Amino acid sequence: MQLDFKEIFTAFMVLFAVIDIIGNIPIVIDLRKKAGHIQSEKASIIAGVILVVFLFLGKSILNLIGIDVNSFAVAGAFILFFIALEMILGITLYKQEEHDAMTTAVFPLAFPLIAGPGSLTTLLSLRAEFRTENIIVAVIMNVIIIFIVLKTSGKIERVLGANGINIVRKVFGVILLAIAVKLFAHNIKALFDIA
């Protein structure tokens, strides 16, 4: 096992930006109001399990349907690009589904809010560039942050305020946009090298 702190930090920042748990605080608070209580531990653990399982099985699933990781990573770069645009411009491209208060910890909180299409695609894109153990450490670090944020979402909202949350969201949007461009460039080059 070879841990690379630069890889861990980069993977952590990419996942943190994609999951955007700080930017999702208003949604978390809304869910808390509707459901009465959010099981932070359950939501964090389920999201972490989904992410790790997809990290290992995602490539096999792609092979089964005849798609290589580089093609998937290019598609992932497009998704990251649109998520970044959402964050920077304050627009909504993805439809929010209605939710049942009884299953809030699992749906929509753990999936698709935390472990959604963006984060799952990102995992496979990261796997094309980084070592698996470094990505797992980054996932665990994100799950810990998610748990802390879910537990303290009310306090964070009071401290940052609506403007603070918007600023954080836009900063991470710009970071995510740069990462999307890098992922696209790296994987499109790999595709042309293969061809």
CSV table of N, CA and C in Angstrom, one decimal, residues 58 128 178 195:
chain,number,residue,atom,x,y,z
A,58,GLY,N,-17.5,-0.3,-10.2
A,58,GLY,CA,-17.8,0.6,-11.3
A,58,GLY,C,-17.1,0.2,-12.6
A,128,ALA,N,-8.9,6.6,-12.8
A,128,ALA,CA,-8.1,6.6,-14.1
A,128,ALA,C,-6.8,7.3,-13.8
A,178,ALA,N,-12.1,24.0,-13.0
A,178,ALA,CA,-10.7,23.7,-13.4
A,178,ALA,C,-10.4,22.2,-13.4
A,195,ALA,N,-6.4,5.2,-29.7
A,195,ALA,CA,-7.0,5.0,-31.1
A,195,ALA,C,-5.9,5.0,-32.2
